[in-house]
Amino acid sequence: MAVNPTHSLTPREVMADAPVIPVIVLHDVAHAVPLARALVAGGIRMLEVTLRTPQAIACIEAIAREVPDAVVGAGTIRTASDADAAAAAGARFGVSPGYTPTIGRACREAGLPLLPGVATGSEIMAALEDGFTALKFFPAMQAGGPGMLKAWHGPFADVVFCPTGGISAGNAGELLSLPNVACVGGSWLTPGDAVKAGGWARITALAKEAKALQRAAQ
């Protein structure tokens, strides 16, 4: 899928670009651009930079400005101010750890396509009521893993998920084989020791392995 920098993405387009969306925690703005370039070199362009550190917004700004082939998003969006700050920094999509109508409305008003986090049937129904059908299942492995996704496929056959939380190279394939899983989210593509050491070649190699993972036909 070609991503036009001026194109307004949909959540399903974010999910469809690659089998894995890396979940990125950055503590140093100097790491943001080389990390993004390393992931893009491996074929991974949808990058979720989590708002878990004071440097996160500056990192999003740097990637948006200096890595045009990346599509940077903001994770851990919990408030309207998070959504506004992420959009102002150049984020192209948002990811939340849970869902409320308030956060859904805030992201729409900020022009930020949202992957809302859900862990229960009631949360899925709340997101569906507000028009969201592409959802993040979080924390996936702790909340039921593949078994829960299989159970949800019956009542929620119109929903696609991005399981995140406890996902690794070892279990990603099982999740991606499920018909209601469009992609997975994981931090294993950007190990902290590699980022700290500037091990960009290692990260590119991990991205290439992730890009090669097979998904079920949707």
JSON list of N, CA, C and O in Angstrom, two decimals, residues 5 10 31 72 75 78 95 117 125 134 143 157 163 179 184 187 197 214:
[
{"chain": "A", "resi": 5, "resn": "PRO", "atom": "N", "xyz": [1.77, 11.20, 1.85]},
{"chain": "A", "resi": 5, "resn": "PRO", "atom": "CA", "xyz": [1.88, 12.03, 3.05]},
{"chain": "A", "resi": 5, "resn": "PRO", "atom": "C", "xyz": [0.68, 12.92, 3.31]},
{"chain": "A", "resi": 5, "resn": "PRO", "atom": "O", "xyz": [0.43, 13.31, 4.44]},
{"chain": "A", "resi": 10, "resn": "THR", "atom": "N", "xyz": [-7.06, 5.61, 7.30]},
{"chain": "A", "resi": 10, "resn": "THR", "atom": "CA", "xyz": [-8.07, 4.97, 8.13]},
{"chain": "A", "resi": 10, "resn": "THR", "atom": "C", "xyz": [-7.37, 3.98, 9.05]},
{"chain": "A", "resi": 10, "resn": "THR", "atom": "O", "xyz": [-6.26, 3.51, 8.75]},
{"chain": "A", "resi": 31, "resn": "HIS", "atom": "N", "xyz": [17.73, 9.35, 19.30]},
{"chain": "A", "resi": 31, "resn": "HIS", "atom": "CA", "xyz": [17.52, 8.00, 18.78]},
{"chain": "A", "resi": 31, "resn": "HIS", "atom": "C", "xyz": [16.34, 7.91, 17.80]},
{"chain": "A", "resi": 31, "resn": "HIS", "atom": "O", "xyz": [16.22, 6.93, 17.07]},
{"chain": "A", "resi": 72, "resn": "VAL", "atom": "N", "xyz": [4.32, 7.98, 11.33]},
{"chain": "A", "resi": 72, "resn": "VAL", "atom": "CA", "xyz": [4.46, 7.94, 12.78]},
{"chain": "A", "resi": 72, "resn": "VAL", "atom": "C", "xyz": [3.12, 8.16, 13.45]},
{"chain": "A", "resi": 72, "resn": "VAL", "atom": "O", "xyz": [2.34, 9.02, 13.06]},
{"chain": "A", "resi": 75, "resn": "GLY", "atom": "N", "xyz": [1.14, 6.36, 20.59]},
{"chain": "A", "resi": 75, "resn": "GLY", "atom": "CA", "xyz": [0.48, 5.38, 21.45]},
{"chain": "A", "resi": 75, "resn": "GLY", "atom": "C", "xyz": [0.26, 5.93, 22.85]},
{"chain": "A", "resi": 75, "resn": "GLY", "atom": "O", "xyz": [0.73, 7.01, 23.20]},
{"chain": "A", "resi": 78, "resn": "ARG", "atom": "N", "xyz": [-4.47, 8.82, 26.23]},
{"chain": "A", "resi": 78, "resn": "ARG", "atom": "CA", "xyz": [-5.45, 8.62, 27.30]},
{"chain": "A", "resi": 78, "resn": "ARG", "atom": "C", "xyz": [-6.36, 9.82, 27.50]},
{"chain": "A", "resi": 78, "resn": "ARG", "atom": "O", "xyz": [-7.41, 9.70, 28.14]},
{"chain": "A", "resi": 95, "resn": "VAL", "atom": "N", "xyz": [-3.18, 5.49, 19.10]},
{"chain": "A", "resi": 95, "resn": "VAL", "atom": "CA", "xyz": [-3.51, 4.20, 19.70]},
{"chain": "A", "resi": 95, "resn": "VAL", "atom": "C", "xyz": [-3.75, 4.44, 21.18]},
{"chain": "A", "resi": 95, "resn": "VAL", "atom": "O", "xyz": [-2.97, 5.12, 21.84]},
{"chain": "A", "resi": 117, "resn": "GLY", "atom": "N", "xyz": [-8.16, 0.77, 22.32]},
{"chain": "A", "resi": 117, "resn": "GLY", "atom": "CA", "xyz": [-7.85, -0.44, 23.06]},
{"chain": "A", "resi": 117, "resn": "GLY", "atom": "C", "xyz": [-9.08, -1.04, 23.71]},
{"chain": "A", "resi": 117, "resn": "GLY", "atom": "O", "xyz": [-9.91, -0.33, 24.28]},
{"chain": "A", "resi": 125, "resn": "MET", "atom": "N", "xyz": [-18.28, -3.36, 22.20]},
{"chain": "A", "resi": 125, "resn": "MET", "atom": "CA", "xyz": [-19.60, -2.82, 21.85]},
{"chain": "A", "resi": 125, "resn": "MET", "atom": "C", "xyz": [-19.62, -1.30, 21.97]},
{"chain": "A", "resi": 125, "resn": "MET", "atom": "O", "xyz": [-20.22, -0.60, 21.13]},
{"chain": "A", "resi": 134, "resn": "ALA", "atom": "N", "xyz": [-11.94, -1.30, 13.86]},
{"chain": "A", "resi": 134, "resn": "ALA", "atom": "CA", "xyz": [-10.55, -1.77, 13.86]},
{"chain": "A", "resi": 134, "resn": "ALA", "atom": "C", "xyz": [-9.98, -1.43, 15.22]},
{"chain": "A", "resi": 134, "resn": "ALA", "atom": "O", "xyz": [-9.79, -0.25, 15.55]},
{"chain": "A", "resi": 143, "resn": "ALA", "atom": "N", "xyz": [-5.05, -11.03, 28.64]},
{"chain": "A", "resi": 143, "resn": "ALA", "atom": "CA", "xyz": [-6.51, -10.96, 28.64]},
{"chain": "A", "resi": 143, "resn": "ALA", "atom": "C", "xyz": [-7.17, -12.10, 27.87]},
{"chain": "A", "resi": 143, "resn": "ALA", "atom": "O", "xyz": [-8.37, -12.03, 27.59]},
{"chain": "A", "resi": 157, "resn": "ALA", "atom": "N", "xyz": [-17.88, -10.58, 14.21]},
{"chain": "A", "resi": 157, "resn": "ALA", "atom": "CA", "xyz": [-17.24, -10.98, 12.95]},
{"chain": "A", "resi": 157, "resn": "ALA", "atom": "C", "xyz": [-16.86, -9.79, 12.08]},
{"chain": "A", "resi": 157, "resn": "ALA", "atom": "O", "xyz": [-16.04, -9.93, 11.17]},
{"chain": "A", "resi": 163, "resn": "PRO", "atom": "N", "xyz": [-3.75, -7.34, 18.21]},
{"chain": "A", "resi": 163, "resn": "PRO", "atom": "CA", "xyz": [-3.37, -7.75, 19.56]},
{"chain": "A", "resi": 163, "resn": "PRO", "atom": "C", "xyz": [-2.02, -7.15, 19.95]},
{"chain": "A", "resi": 163, "resn": "PRO", "atom": "O", "xyz": [-1.06, -7.20, 19.17]},
{"chain": "A", "resi": 179, "resn": "PRO", "atom": "N", "xyz": [-8.48, -15.24, 11.59]},
{"chain": "A", "resi": 179, "resn": "PRO", "atom": "CA", "xyz": [-9.13, -14.42, 10.56]},
{"chain": "A", "resi": 179, "resn": "PRO", "atom": "C", "xyz": [-9.51, -13.02, 11.00]},
{"chain": "A", "resi": 179, "resn": "PRO", "atom": "O", "xyz": [-9.73, -12.15, 10.15]},
{"chain": "A", "resi": 184, "resn": "VAL", "atom": "N", "xyz": [-0.28, -7.37, 14.47]},
{"chain": "A", "resi": 184, "resn": "VAL", "atom": "CA", "xyz": [-0.01, -7.40, 15.89]},
{"chain": "A", "resi": 184, "resn": "VAL", "atom": "C", "xyz": [0.87, -6.20, 16.24]},
{"chain": "A", "resi": 184, "resn": "VAL", "atom": "O", "xyz": [1.52, -5.62, 15.38]},
{"chain": "A", "resi": 187, "resn": "SER", "atom": "N", "xyz": [6.90, -4.82, 21.01]},
{"chain": "A", "resi": 187, "resn": "SER", "atom": "CA", "xyz": [8.11, -4.05, 21.30]},
{"chain": "A", "resi": 187, "resn": "SER", "atom": "C", "xyz": [9.38, -4.81, 20.93]},
{"chain": "A", "resi": 187, "resn": "SER", "atom": "O", "xyz": [10.47, -4.26, 21.05]},
{"chain": "A", "resi": 197, "resn": "ALA", "atom": "N", "xyz": [22.41, 1.29, 22.21]},
{"chain": "A", "resi": 197, "resn": "ALA", "atom": "CA", "xyz": [23.74, 1.10, 21.60]},
{"chain": "A", "resi": 197, "resn": "ALA", "atom": "C", "xyz": [23.81, 1.58, 20.15]},
{"chain": "A", "resi": 197, "resn": "ALA", "atom": "O", "xyz": [24.88, 1.53, 19.54]},
{"chain": "A", "resi": 214, "resn": "GLN", "atom": "N", "xyz": [3.43, -14.07, 7.92]},
{"chain": "A", "resi": 214, "resn": "GLN", "atom": "CA", "xyz": [2.25, -14.27, 7.09]},
{"chain": "A", "resi": 214, "resn": "GLN", "atom": "C", "xyz": [0.98, -14.02, 7.89]},
{"chain": "A", "resi": 214, "resn": "GLN", "atom": "O", "xyz": [0.88, -14.40, 9.06]}
]
